[in-house]
Structure formats: C-alpha cells, structure tokens
Amino acid sequence: MSFLHEGREFDFSSVFEYSQGVQKEHEGDAYSYTPNVSLSLPVGMGNPCLATQYHTLQSSPVISVSSCHQTGYSLQNDNHAAPGYYLSHGLRPNGAPALESPRIEITAYSQYPEDEVEESNSEDHIIKRGVNSIVTLTLPNADGYRDPSCLSPASSVSSRSCNSEASSYESGFYNYDNSPQNSPWQSPCVSPKGSSTLMSCPHASGPVAPPLHSPSTSPQIGAVAEEGWAAQPRGSRPNSPSCSGGGGVNNGGMGKRKYSFNGTTYRQTSCSPNQSPTPSPHGSPRVSVTDEIWQANTNQYTNSAIVAAINALTTDGVVDMGEGIPIKTRKTMLDHSMSLKLDPDGELCHEDYPSRLALKKESYCGGFLDVPQHPYSWSKPKPYLSPSLPALDWQLPSCSGPYNLQIEVQPKSHHRAHYETEGSRGAVKALCGSHPVVQLYGYMESEPLTLQLFIGTADDRLLRPHAFYQVHRITGKTVSTASHEVMQSNTKVLEIPLLPENNMRAIIDCAGILKLRNSDIELRKGETDIGRKNTRVRLVFRVHINQPNGRTLSLQAASNPIECSQRSAQELPLVEKQSVDSYPATGGKMMLLSGLNFLPDSKVVFVEKAQDGHHLWETEAKVDRDSVKNSTVVAEIPPYRNQRISSPVQVNFYVCNGKRKRSQYQRFTYLPPHAPIIKTEPNDEYDSLGIARLPMHSKPYYSRPRLTPVMPVADPDACLVGGYPPCPPRHAAMPSSSPSSSPTLHDLSPVAYSKCLPNSPTHAAQPGPAVPPIQVTPGHPNLTHPASPDHSSPLGVLHSQGSPIHLNSPGPHGYHPIYANSSPSSSPVSHPSTPGGTAESAFVQAYSPGPAQAAPGSAPTGRRSPGLLPEDARPPSMGITVKQEPQELDQMYLDDVNEIIRNDLSSISVHTHA
DNA sequence: CTCCTGGAAGAAGTA
DNA sequence: TGTACTTCTTCCAGG
C-alpha cells in the first residue's frame, strides 16, 4: 500500500523520509497505532480475547504499554519520524517537555475524553498518560516527532502513529491497526465496566504512547517540538510563504512541500502559511484546528481513549480519567501549559470522580468555552456506556426495538468546509436556516445519553469515517448546544448530550466541517481513498444505550449527503432522492428525482458497468423537461438492454449538467419483467408534488450501501415501506436500517461483541422503513426484508439485508478475525453486503475497506450489477492495496479512479516482479 | 478582535 | 509536450 500512491510509486525509503521529514502525519495512523501498541500488543494480540474485543473499541481502559517506538522505530525513524509520532500526539505542545528518551509506558488506559486530548494537544496526552500510565519506560530518544500541529489534522492523525512505513512494527501489526477501533489492543480485554480489567488485559493502548514525548516538552518549546513543530507548524500549509520551501524530507520547509519520489514530484504542504513560525501546537491561527489535529494525532493511540472519553463523558467515572475533564478543551489554546501541569501528575486523572465532574463542568460551562451553559453537565456519569463501543466504521441500524434514532431535520446538501488555514465556516445548517435536529425515540429512561457525531463518507461503500473531513466543534454565542470533542481512532467525534428533558432531541448547531488537505491524508499509511473530488460527506450520529441485560445498544443515523466543496456545491447536480428504486426491465415508468442543481437541459443517464469499470450499457433516459426544476427532475425509466433477465440487475444512473458536471451514481435495479414489485412505498412528499406517488428512495448510489442510512431522512413516513409495517414511531420502531431482526442490536458487551449491522442502506439513518435492527446476538441476521424501498427490489432486499452485521471496521485489510469468531453474525451469511451491495457474504464486508482513515484497503470500486456480477462485491485481494475509488465521485471521476487503480496495480505488479 | 462567509487567485492535477 | 479546463487550497475582504 504504502508504495503506491495514486498510482505513483515510490520507495519506502523515500517515503519514509518524506514522512518523517515532511510530516508523518499520514503514515502512521493506522500504523502508528500499532507501533505504540505494539509492545503491548503482544499480549493482547496473542490473546484470544482480543479477538472478541477487537471490534470493541478500546474503550475499556486498558493497560497499555506503549513504547513509543520500538527498536524498529529507530530504524526508520531515527531521524525523527518516530519520535515525531509520539510527539505528535504526545506532544506537549504546551511546552511540556518532551521526553527526551522514548519510553515505554505501561498505562492503564484510562479513558479520557478525547476532547481533552484534542484540545489539550500534547498536553492532553500527557495528562492522560499521567492519569493512566502505570509504568513508564523510557526509550532512547524519541526525538523526532512531528508536531501534530504541523500536520494537517489529517496528518496529525497520521503523525500519531509512528508509522514510518519502514517500521517493522507497523508492518507487523499493520493488520490490526487500521482501524484503531479494531485494533486489537483496543481492548480486547476491555470491559466496559471492567475498567478494572484494565490490568488484566494489557493492551497497548494507543493513547498511551504519547508519553514518549514528555509532556514537559512543550510543543512549542520542547525539543521535539522544535524539530517537528518548528519545522512544521501545525498548520502546515503548503503554500504559505512563510514556509520555507523546502520542506524536504523533514518538511523543514513550510511552504508547500514538494518532494519527489522516483521522479514524481509531490507537493505537500508541510507548513501552513498560517502556521505560525512558532510551531506552537496551537500555533495555527485556528485553534480549533489545532485541537483537531491534536486529537487526530492522538486518536490512534486513543481508541481506548475514546472509549474512555466516552465513559468519562457519559459515565461512570470509574475509569474516567481525570481526563474526562477536558481541561484544555475549554481553554484550548490558551493554556496548554496548564493542562500540562495537571496532566503530568496525573493528578487530574486521579481525581475523584466528583472533582472531575466539577472540572468538566467548569470546562464546559464555565467558562473557557463561550458556549452557553447547558444544563447538561458532562460530568454526569453515564452508566450505560460500555467500554467497548463499535468502531466508527461499523454499520449500525438506526432503530432497534423501541428505540429509533432519527434525523428530524436534515442538513443542507451543501456546506463549504473550511481548511485549517481558514477560519471556521460555521456550523452545518439545515435548509430553513435552522440546524439539523436529531432525536432518539423510544428512550424512556431518565439518564441522559450522549449523541456522537462524526463525519462519514457519502459514497456507495459502507459508511465509514471520512478520511478527508472531520467534524469541527463550533462554539460561540450562537451555539446553543453543548458539545464535546473526542477523538476516536483518528476521527474526531463530537459528543452532544441527549437529555430526557428535551425529549432526547438535540439541535446540531455546534458542528462544522473541517477539510483536511488531500495530500496530507493520501500520504497516510493505509489510506487508500483519494481526496480529489471526494467531497461529499454525511453527518453520522450515534447513540449508545445501555440495556438492562448489561449490553449496550448502539444506533446510528446518517444524514443526507453534504457537498463540501466550494465549487461543486454550486454546480454539480445532486440527487438526494429517487422515487423508484427498481422496476421491471421493460422500463417506462416515470421516476422523480429530487436534489439540487438540476437544469432544464440536465440529462439522466443510465449506465451499467462491469466490475472492471467498463461500460456495458449506457442510455439516456427521457427527461420531462417541463418538470425540471432546480430541485426536481422527472425521467422515464428506460428499458433495460436485456428484457429477459432472470434476476435483478443493478445499474446506475446519474444526472448530468454537462461535461464534468455529473451527479454521483445512483443505484437502480432492473427486475425480471414478471417479478413482482415489492418495493415501492408511497411517499407523501412526492404526492404533494403532484407526481403520482412515486416513492422516493433516497438512496444515492452511495447511500445505497445498505448499511448506510443515507437517505434523507426524514420522513417518518418513510418508515413505511411497502408491505412492511411502518415503523412505529419511535417506540415500536424497528430498526429501519438493520436487517437483522433482533431488537438488540449490538451487543457491545465486551464479551459478545457483535457488530452491528450495517446500516440499512439508506434508510438506516432515516426514518425510512423500519427494519428490525440487526442483532449482534447469536442469531443470524435475517436477510429478509429490508424495509427500505430500496430493498423492495429483490436486490434491494439483499442489500438491505446485507447482513446487519458488519465487518467493516476491520483492520487494515478490513478483515476482522474477530467477527468471525465473536459474533454469530460473523457467519458469512449474516454479514451485510457491501455497499455495492450485491454480495452479502460477510466476507465481503470483512473486506470492506477499513475505516477510511485506516486503510480502506481495497475497495471495490466498480459497482457491478448484482445480478450480473455477483462477485464484484468481493474485495480485491488483500495483498494489493489500491486506492479505492471514492464512490462519490462522478462517473467521470470513477473512470479516472479506475485508471489510477489500474496504474497502481500495474505499478504494484511491477514492483513485485521487479 | 473573532467568527462567518463569499469570492477568487494561484497552483496542481487532468483531459 | 503543450493547452485548456478542473479542482484544491489559500487569501482577502466585508458583514
């Protein structure tokens, strides 16, 4: 993987240097994870228990032994890279003295709220460690880190890890890490409650790693910092004049960094223009960014941290770490030093729960943040949280049993994300100028819950954290909703209280979107996605509900896709819903498409592509020009090329406004002429439009992946699916998304952790048809009925069903051993299919690219029609890492991507043979 | 002064 | 290889 980047080859060595020098950001993410963990890993890894837990987030406090770098490190990193990694996280931007010598810390991973981490930056790390760390071994230097800050957020993430590619470590652990969440260390042993267990199961927790850097080293000041920081101010922006051009390996250059591998010149931004010469962690003008970066960096290490954070937030403070208190968070930039002070001792960490609470409150309410105080206090323990939470790339249903997590008000389809170099561009808004609203139905307890929000992908693959975008916490006078940032495996997660007094409803006016530079992310080890034109995201909401049986039920809802680029948002057509998902091959039915940027001359083109990306069929649908409005288009479903199909055939269509202005692919399924049409659901919305009840399916191609509940949401009505009982509003609700039946979705319990089902394809998030949630439990997920309209078609069903359980999160390769073992669901059958949806085999999912961040690994790019190409779904062999195509990309893009992939493959083969 | 935004310049990537 | 067009990032300016 590492060797190919967007088709370009380069030597590891080069890479290495690059990474080190430039920014290690990317690299390490996944890897980095490992490295740190690595030491500890052995323990966990070997353990069977790990398996079970892998999935689970590291949440549980674990004892982590983090050696920042092992010997391996030195090899590669000597330079700095390795250290850098730690630094990055570990940095003590604040001047916490970086540890000069690397050390191995054995930490009981306490959980901290990630936000702390983020905010605090290095300091935070320190703090955390302090809290948790039980034993610290110092290793020979860890100097070279790169300042997380320097890195782009994304990079920062990567930076965390010690990832030099070269490092043996990574390679060794590579598998695991991809998704931090998955990472074995994460807490195999972790028991939610068992924080106590920490000790029992040593895991290397990523978070711990940071220790390497001594907190003391202030990022700014610290020697390490100097290297890394100075060199690369966090904001590394390529262009910034300030940056010296050279970034060279070390990125000493601030400006865009250009480096060449094998003759190919890459440009990377190492320095942010803005970056302040002073690399202060926060140096970047935008604090928030910085924080993010930090967090990101920390992430890797912090799976557990995340968990911890969650715990801290939500709950019991048992484990909580002092960290739970987001010291820095509040203050953010202002005083890193403070935080450092606190942390090192771990005093905070050790503080009594009460104290912590107090702290938390202060931080939140008190004052550092401008955010209006919210009645809700984070400090409040949340019993329900369990240490092990599903990885962010796991597909979860939106409803289960009586619970139904719904996005009542969808965000606008466009929101220009801001770069680190920019100021915030505000919170994501809803159409009416208001903000998105999320509500959990069916929850009658008095305990508040925590609503998690992260930025997910909007392509046709399984929903997963978006590698190029991060949620950005918005604070200020205009923000009424309290929020808290936490890093979870490289992904920033915003935690928002869901209070019974508010009917478990939250107005999301505190979430902005940060764009990470493509160059930073693409260089990350394991990152296979490309950023170019990969600009659509979804807001993904999650809530974890403790069940009486001790298990935790996790629900997830994803918003409609949001276009985040400046230009495309203005010009590209966007299909948000389609009234018909499938229809007999004879065609002829009118299909209503709703979305944005439709023009009188827009074309609706149906295409069928083979797995290899070749066009098998393409035809333009007849568009009712008179009906074209900016937001709607009515087209006649063209007859399929083969009227004699015996099984459903999945094709795609897109709206084209002209040469490079195509919408994403949307899925459509042709059914055998005589096949009964199951699906359609009446959609009131459309009725109102005057269109003969065309049920809308918001299933953009991307959304389709069964898992992701992409669709639009909102309508509760949607819940009704043909034939299926409507989701009882809220209570009765069945999990729309998950196919699986069992009410209890996921057993997050450490022991039986099953992955949640995939989100129902589009619906999950949305109110759409209710589908029984998939349970993690032993039972097999039902493959039957997907409620969503999409599913109406046989294919749809399949897709939808895709087994509820996902395998997504798997590690680098996407494959999780755990799954297989741990949950019943693991059974191949049970697994949901990939977005492509066709295949349902669990395996497919297993392959599914890991978290975007980690390493999506190979993603099946082409979509094939299920009927035709059953196998498409299969992921490419693990061995080869190919950049996955961003599914969101337009077809054109897809073509491009395919091209790239081919090149990559070619390259790979070349290398191999060479 | 900071936060939001919209607009756009300039560089890099693609066709 | 050069040109034209896109897309990405960074900047600037105004509210």
mmCIF file of N, CA and C in Angstrom, chain A residues 108-198:
data_model
loop_
_atom_site.group_PDB
_atom_site.id
_atom_site.type_symbol
_atom_site.label_atom_id
_atom_site.label_comp_id
_atom_site.label_asym_id
_atom_site.label_seq_id
_atom_site.Cartn_x
_atom_site.Cartn_y
_atom_site.Cartn_z
ATOM 1 N N ALA A 108 -2.533 2.134 32.198
ATOM 2 C CA ALA A 108 -3.807 1.524 32.313
ATOM 3 C C ALA A 108 -4.536 2.528 31.586
ATOM 4 N N TYR A 109 -5.114 2.158 30.631
ATOM 5 C CA TYR A 109 -5.620 3.168 29.834
ATOM 6 C C TYR A 109 -6.790 3.749 30.487
ATOM 7 N N SER A 110 -6.682 4.841 30.796
ATOM 8 C CA SER A 110 -7.843 5.398 31.386
ATOM 9 C C SER A 110 -8.502 6.006 30.234
ATOM 10 N N GLN A 111 -9.635 6.315 30.410
ATOM 11 C CA GLN A 111 -10.299 6.829 29.276
ATOM 12 C C GLN A 111 -10.288 8.268 29.458
ATOM 13 N N TYR A 112 -10.110 8.883 28.472
ATOM 14 C CA TYR A 112 -10.285 10.251 28.662
ATOM 15 C C TYR A 112 -11.204 10.669 27.650
ATOM 16 N N PRO A 113 -11.619 11.749 27.884
ATOM 17 C CA PRO A 113 -12.482 12.316 26.895
ATOM 18 C C PRO A 113 -11.526 12.731 25.864
ATOM 19 N N GLU A 114 -11.870 12.443 24.756
ATOM 20 C CA GLU A 114 -10.934 12.796 23.746
ATOM 21 C C GLU A 114 -10.761 14.245 23.606
ATOM 22 N N ASP A 115 -11.808 14.852 23.851
ATOM 23 C CA ASP A 115 -11.701 16.248 23.581
ATOM 24 C C ASP A 115 -10.554 16.773 24.314
ATOM 25 N N GLU A 116 -10.406 16.218 25.405
ATOM 26 C CA GLU A 116 -9.319 16.766 26.144
ATOM 27 C C GLU A 116 -8.106 16.643 25.323
ATOM 28 N N VAL A 117 -8.031 15.503 24.829
ATOM 29 C CA VAL A 117 -6.852 15.254 24.071
ATOM 30 C C VAL A 117 -6.704 16.273 23.014
ATOM 31 N N GLU A 118 -7.742 16.395 22.366
ATOM 32 C CA GLU A 118 -7.647 17.251 21.235
ATOM 33 C C GLU A 118 -7.232 18.614 21.655
ATOM 34 N N GLU A 119 -8.031 19.023 22.490
ATOM 35 C CA GLU A 119 -7.801 20.380 22.841
ATOM 36 C C GLU A 119 -6.459 20.594 23.424
ATOM 37 N N SER A 120 -6.232 19.768 24.320
ATOM 38 C CA SER A 120 -5.021 19.988 25.013
ATOM 39 C C SER A 120 -3.830 19.796 24.166
ATOM 40 N N ASN A 121 -3.986 19.083 23.219
ATOM 41 C CA ASN A 121 -2.865 18.812 22.379
ATOM 42 C C ASN A 121 -1.967 17.914 23.122
ATOM 43 N N SER A 122 -0.789 18.204 22.934
ATOM 44 C CA SER A 122 0.179 17.333 23.509
ATOM 45 C C SER A 122 -0.070 17.274 24.962
ATOM 46 N N GLU A 123 -0.336 18.336 25.437
ATOM 47 C CA GLU A 123 -0.500 18.374 26.848
ATOM 48 C C GLU A 123 -1.473 17.341 27.256
ATOM 49 N N ASP A 124 -2.469 17.357 26.520
ATOM 50 C CA ASP A 124 -3.501 16.450 26.888
ATOM 51 C C ASP A 124 -2.947 15.092 26.998
ATOM 52 N N HIS A 125 -2.218 14.844 26.075
ATOM 53 C CA HIS A 125 -1.717 13.499 26.054
ATOM 54 C C HIS A 125 -1.040 13.231 27.342
ATOM 55 N N ILE A 126 -0.308 14.143 27.596
ATOM 56 C CA ILE A 126 0.454 13.962 28.768
ATOM 57 C C ILE A 126 -0.444 13.675 29.916
ATOM 58 N N ILE A 127 -1.361 14.494 29.973
ATOM 59 C CA ILE A 127 -2.249 14.344 31.064
ATOM 60 C C ILE A 127 -2.792 12.973 31.119
ATOM 61 N N LYS A 128 -3.236 12.645 30.034
ATOM 62 C CA LYS A 128 -3.870 11.365 30.017
ATOM 63 C C LYS A 128 -2.938 10.346 30.562
ATOM 64 N N ARG A 129 -1.808 10.449 30.018
ATOM 65 C CA ARG A 129 -0.912 9.445 30.426
ATOM 66 C C ARG A 129 -0.759 9.440 31.874
ATOM 67 N N GLY A 130 -0.593 10.615 32.257
ATOM 68 C CA GLY A 130 -0.310 10.693 33.646
ATOM 69 C C GLY A 130 -1.361 9.929 34.357
ATOM 70 N N VAL A 131 -2.452 10.151 33.938
ATOM 71 C CA VAL A 131 -3.517 9.520 34.609
ATOM 72 C C VAL A 131 -3.382 8.049 34.567
ATOM 73 N N ASN A 132 -3.278 7.648 33.417
ATOM 74 C CA ASN A 132 -3.302 6.250 33.254
ATOM 75 C C ASN A 132 -2.033 5.543 33.488
ATOM 76 N N SER A 133 -1.046 6.199 33.067
ATOM 77 C CA SER A 133 0.153 5.448 32.991
ATOM 78 C C SER A 133 0.519 4.842 34.294
ATOM 79 N N ILE A 134 0.826 3.654 34.190
ATOM 80 C CA ILE A 134 1.227 2.984 35.375
ATOM 81 C C ILE A 134 2.708 2.922 35.418
ATOM 82 N N VAL A 135 3.211 2.469 34.357
ATOM 83 C CA VAL A 135 4.638 2.335 34.335
ATOM 84 C C VAL A 135 5.188 3.016 33.128
ATOM 85 N N THR A 136 6.243 3.620 33.308
ATOM 86 C CA THR A 136 6.800 4.220 32.132
ATOM 87 C C THR A 136 8.231 3.813 31.937
ATOM 88 N N LEU A 137 8.494 3.402 30.764
ATOM 89 C CA LEU A 137 9.861 3.049 30.493
ATOM 90 C C LEU A 137 10.360 4.079 29.522
ATOM 91 N N THR A 138 11.501 4.432 29.697
ATOM 92 C CA THR A 138 11.956 5.413 28.779
ATOM 93 C C THR A 138 12.775 4.757 27.727
ATOM 94 N N LEU A 139 12.523 5.168 26.545
ATOM 95 C CA LEU A 139 13.293 4.573 25.497
ATOM 96 C C LEU A 139 14.231 5.620 25.032
ATOM 97 N N PRO A 140 15.125 5.211 24.319
ATOM 98 C CA PRO A 140 16.107 6.118 23.786
ATOM 99 C C PRO A 140 15.391 7.030 22.929
ATOM 100 N N ASN A 141 15.744 7.956 22.597
ATOM 101 C CA ASN A 141 15.070 9.015 22.069
ATOM 102 C C ASN A 141 13.969 8.903 21.182
ATOM 103 N N ALA A 142 13.196 9.774 21.379
ATOM 104 C CA ALA A 142 12.120 9.819 20.519
ATOM 105 C C ALA A 142 12.212 11.146 19.975
ATOM 106 N N ASP A 143 13.049 11.531 19.448
ATOM 107 C CA ASP A 143 13.011 12.854 19.041
ATOM 108 C C ASP A 143 12.282 13.121 17.876
ATOM 109 N N GLY A 144 12.374 12.789 17.037
ATOM 110 C CA GLY A 144 11.784 13.432 16.005
ATOM 111 C C GLY A 144 10.379 13.349 15.867
ATOM 112 N N TYR A 145 9.729 14.070 16.408
ATOM 113 C CA TYR A 145 8.363 13.940 16.109
ATOM 114 C C TYR A 145 8.001 15.013 15.263
ATOM 115 N N ARG A 146 6.878 14.936 14.876
ATOM 116 C CA ARG A 146 6.440 16.000 14.121
ATOM 117 C C ARG A 146 5.348 16.539 14.867
ATOM 118 N N ASP A 147 5.257 17.709 14.831
ATOM 119 C CA ASP A 147 4.238 18.262 15.577
ATOM 120 C C ASP A 147 2.982 17.952 14.971
ATOM 121 N N PRO A 148 2.135 17.581 15.705
ATOM 122 C CA PRO A 148 0.846 17.264 15.146
ATOM 123 C C PRO A 148 0.330 18.502 14.554
ATOM 124 N N SER A 149 0.607 19.478 15.217
ATOM 125 C CA SER A 149 0.025 20.696 14.756
ATOM 126 C C SER A 149 0.483 20.961 13.383
ATOM 127 N N CYS A 150 1.691 20.665 13.195
ATOM 128 C CA CYS A 150 2.196 20.948 11.895
ATOM 129 C C CYS A 150 1.390 20.227 10.880
ATOM 130 N N LEU A 151 1.072 19.121 11.274
ATOM 131 C CA LEU A 151 0.396 18.334 10.320
ATOM 132 C C LEU A 151 -0.961 18.846 10.122
ATOM 133 N N SER A 152 -1.401 18.474 9.059
ATOM 134 C CA SER A 152 -2.737 18.844 8.854
ATOM 135 C C SER A 152 -3.433 17.959 9.801
ATOM 136 N N PRO A 153 -4.590 18.265 10.038
ATOM 137 C CA PRO A 153 -5.317 17.493 11.003
ATOM 138 C C PRO A 153 -5.168 16.084 10.615
ATOM 139 N N ALA A 154 -5.337 15.944 9.399
ATOM 140 C CA ALA A 154 -5.290 14.605 8.951
ATOM 141 C C ALA A 154 -3.964 14.104 9.255
ATOM 142 N N SER A 155 -3.091 14.876 8.879
ATOM 143 C CA SER A 155 -1.772 14.421 9.036
ATOM 144 C C SER A 155 -1.535 14.184 10.466
ATOM 145 N N SER A 156 -2.051 15.029 11.176
ATOM 146 C CA SER A 156 -1.761 14.898 12.553
ATOM 147 C C SER A 156 -2.117 13.517 12.929
ATOM 148 N N VAL A 157 -3.133 13.135 12.396
ATOM 149 C CA VAL A 157 -3.563 11.837 12.752
ATOM 150 C C VAL A 157 -2.500 10.876 12.452
ATOM 151 N N SER A 158 -2.116 10.992 11.303
ATOM 152 C CA SER A 158 -1.159 10.031 10.889
ATOM 153 C C SER A 158 0.043 10.154 11.738
ATOM 154 N N SER A 159 0.324 11.318 11.999
ATOM 155 C CA SER A 159 1.549 11.530 12.690
ATOM 156 C C SER A 159 1.571 10.738 13.937
ATOM 157 N N ARG A 160 0.453 10.604 14.454
ATOM 158 C CA ARG A 160 0.452 9.949 15.716
ATOM 159 C C ARG A 160 1.186 8.704 15.658
ATOM 160 N N SER A 161 0.870 8.080 14.653
ATOM 161 C CA SER A 161 1.426 6.809 14.655
ATOM 162 C C SER A 161 2.814 6.967 14.327
ATOM 163 N N CYS A 162 3.479 6.028 14.661
ATOM 164 C CA CYS A 162 4.819 6.083 14.350
ATOM 165 C C CYS A 162 4.788 5.376 13.123
ATOM 166 N N ASN A 163 4.475 5.806 12.222
ATOM 167 C CA ASN A 163 4.257 4.971 11.177
ATOM 168 C C ASN A 163 5.232 4.940 10.197
ATOM 169 N N SER A 164 6.332 5.040 10.386
ATOM 170 C CA SER A 164 7.079 5.075 9.200
ATOM 171 C C SER A 164 6.748 3.824 8.553
ATOM 172 N N GLU A 165 6.735 3.894 7.338
ATOM 173 C CA GLU A 165 6.323 2.711 6.671
ATOM 174 C C GLU A 165 7.305 1.657 6.919
ATOM 175 N N ALA A 166 8.469 2.105 6.923
ATOM 176 C CA ALA A 166 9.510 1.161 7.047
ATOM 177 C C ALA A 166 9.392 0.395 8.307
ATOM 178 N N SER A 167 8.909 1.017 9.250
ATOM 179 C CA SER A 167 8.982 0.370 10.508
ATOM 180 C C SER A 167 8.426 -0.998 10.456
ATOM 181 N N SER A 168 9.131 -1.802 11.044
ATOM 182 C CA SER A 168 8.746 -3.172 11.027
ATOM 183 C C SER A 168 7.469 -3.268 11.769
ATOM 184 N N TYR A 169 7.402 -2.481 12.704
ATOM 185 C CA TYR A 169 6.267 -2.523 13.502
ATOM 186 C C TYR A 169 5.036 -2.643 12.785
ATOM 187 N N GLU A 170 4.976 -1.546 12.125
ATOM 188 C CA GLU A 170 3.730 -1.362 11.524
ATOM 189 C C GLU A 170 3.396 -2.553 10.737
ATOM 190 N N SER A 171 4.370 -2.925 10.039
ATOM 191 C CA SER A 171 4.051 -3.999 9.179
ATOM 192 C C SER A 171 3.533 -5.117 10.015
ATOM 193 N N GLY A 172 4.167 -5.277 11.050
ATOM 194 C CA GLY A 172 3.739 -6.364 11.853
ATOM 195 C C GLY A 172 2.348 -6.232 12.319
ATOM 196 N N PHE A 173 2.061 -5.151 12.752
ATOM 197 C CA PHE A 173 0.760 -5.003 13.322
ATOM 198 C C PHE A 173 -0.209 -4.484 12.353
ATOM 199 N N TYR A 174 0.296 -4.183 11.354
ATOM 200 C CA TYR A 174 -0.465 -3.485 10.406
ATOM 201 C C TYR A 174 -1.887 -3.929 10.343
ATOM 202 N N ASN A 175 -2.030 -5.120 10.335
ATOM 203 C CA ASN A 175 -3.342 -5.591 10.170
ATOM 204 C C ASN A 175 -4.282 -5.013 11.141
ATOM 205 N N TYR A 176 -3.821 -5.013 12.247
ATOM 206 C CA TYR A 176 -4.745 -4.559 13.232
ATOM 207 C C TYR A 176 -5.084 -3.146 13.139
ATOM 208 N N ASP A 177 -4.104 -2.441 12.976
ATOM 209 C CA ASP A 177 -4.400 -1.127 13.211
ATOM 210 C C ASP A 177 -5.270 -0.434 12.350
ATOM 211 N N ASN A 178 -5.482 -0.842 11.325
ATOM 212 C CA ASN A 178 -6.141 0.052 10.506
ATOM 213 C C ASN A 178 -7.158 0.758 11.197
ATOM 214 N N SER A 179 -7.978 0.062 11.695
ATOM 215 C CA SER A 179 -8.932 0.816 12.376
ATOM 216 C C SER A 179 -8.559 0.714 13.772
ATOM 217 N N PRO A 180 -8.341 1.761 14.236
ATOM 218 C CA PRO A 180 -7.919 1.829 15.601
ATOM 219 C C PRO A 180 -8.938 1.107 16.373
ATOM 220 N N GLN A 181 -10.060 1.310 15.953
ATOM 221 C CA GLN A 181 -11.112 0.756 16.705
ATOM 222 C C GLN A 181 -10.937 -0.698 16.768
ATOM 223 N N ASN A 182 -10.557 -1.129 15.695
ATOM 224 C CA ASN A 182 -10.436 -2.527 15.626
ATOM 225 C C ASN A 182 -9.226 -3.004 16.301
ATOM 226 N N SER A 183 -8.362 -2.150 16.373
ATOM 227 C CA SER A 183 -7.095 -2.633 16.785
ATOM 228 C C SER A 183 -7.283 -3.503 17.964
ATOM 229 N N PRO A 184 -6.562 -4.473 17.953
ATOM 230 C CA PRO A 184 -6.632 -5.493 18.947
ATOM 231 C C PRO A 184 -6.411 -4.889 20.271
ATOM 232 N N TRP A 185 -5.469 -4.042 20.238
ATOM 233 C CA TRP A 185 -5.178 -3.585 21.551
ATOM 234 C C TRP A 185 -6.327 -2.896 22.079
ATOM 235 N N GLN A 186 -7.017 -2.523 21.227
ATOM 236 C CA GLN A 186 -8.045 -1.766 21.735
ATOM 237 C C GLN A 186 -8.643 -2.387 22.873
ATOM 238 N N SER A 187 -8.867 -3.065 23.113
ATOM 239 C CA SER A 187 -9.194 -3.572 24.310
ATOM 240 C C SER A 187 -9.832 -4.788 24.154
ATOM 241 N N PRO A 188 -9.126 -5.653 23.953
ATOM 242 C CA PRO A 188 -9.736 -6.925 23.831
ATOM 243 C C PRO A 188 -10.314 -7.205 25.131
ATOM 244 N N CYS A 189 -9.591 -6.891 26.065
ATOM 245 C CA CYS A 189 -9.986 -7.201 27.374
ATOM 246 C C CYS A 189 -10.898 -6.180 27.920
ATOM 247 N N VAL A 190 -10.934 -5.208 27.280
ATOM 248 C CA VAL A 190 -11.609 -4.136 27.869
ATOM 249 C C VAL A 190 -12.946 -4.544 28.252
ATOM 250 N N SER A 191 -13.263 -4.238 29.394
ATOM 251 C CA SER A 191 -14.619 -4.476 29.713
ATOM 252 C C SER A 191 -15.100 -3.147 30.023
ATOM 253 N N PRO A 192 -16.173 -2.931 29.647
ATOM 254 C CA PRO A 192 -16.721 -1.633 29.817
ATOM 255 C C PRO A 192 -16.668 -1.270 31.232
ATOM 256 N N LYS A 193 -17.237 -2.110 31.943
ATOM 257 C CA LYS A 193 -17.312 -1.786 33.305
ATOM 258 C C LYS A 193 -16.070 -2.125 33.949
ATOM 259 N N GLY A 194 -15.501 -3.016 33.350
ATOM 260 C CA GLY A 194 -14.365 -3.528 33.957
ATOM 261 C C GLY A 194 -13.230 -2.686 33.803
ATOM 262 N N SER A 195 -13.399 -1.563 33.981
ATOM 263 C CA SER A 195 -12.242 -0.779 33.821
ATOM 264 C C SER A 195 -11.215 -1.487 34.586
ATOM 265 N N SER A 196 -11.659 -2.085 35.552
ATOM 266 C CA SER A 196 -10.749 -2.778 36.403
ATOM 267 C C SER A 196 -9.976 -3.758 35.591
ATOM 268 N N THR A 197 -10.610 -4.223 34.650
ATOM 269 C CA THR A 197 -9.970 -5.221 33.858
ATOM 270 C C THR A 197 -8.739 -4.705 33.237
ATOM 271 N N LEU A 198 -8.659 -3.534 33.244
ATOM 272 C CA LEU A 198 -7.567 -2.966 32.537
ATOM 273 C C LEU A 198 -6.335 -3.760 32.725
#
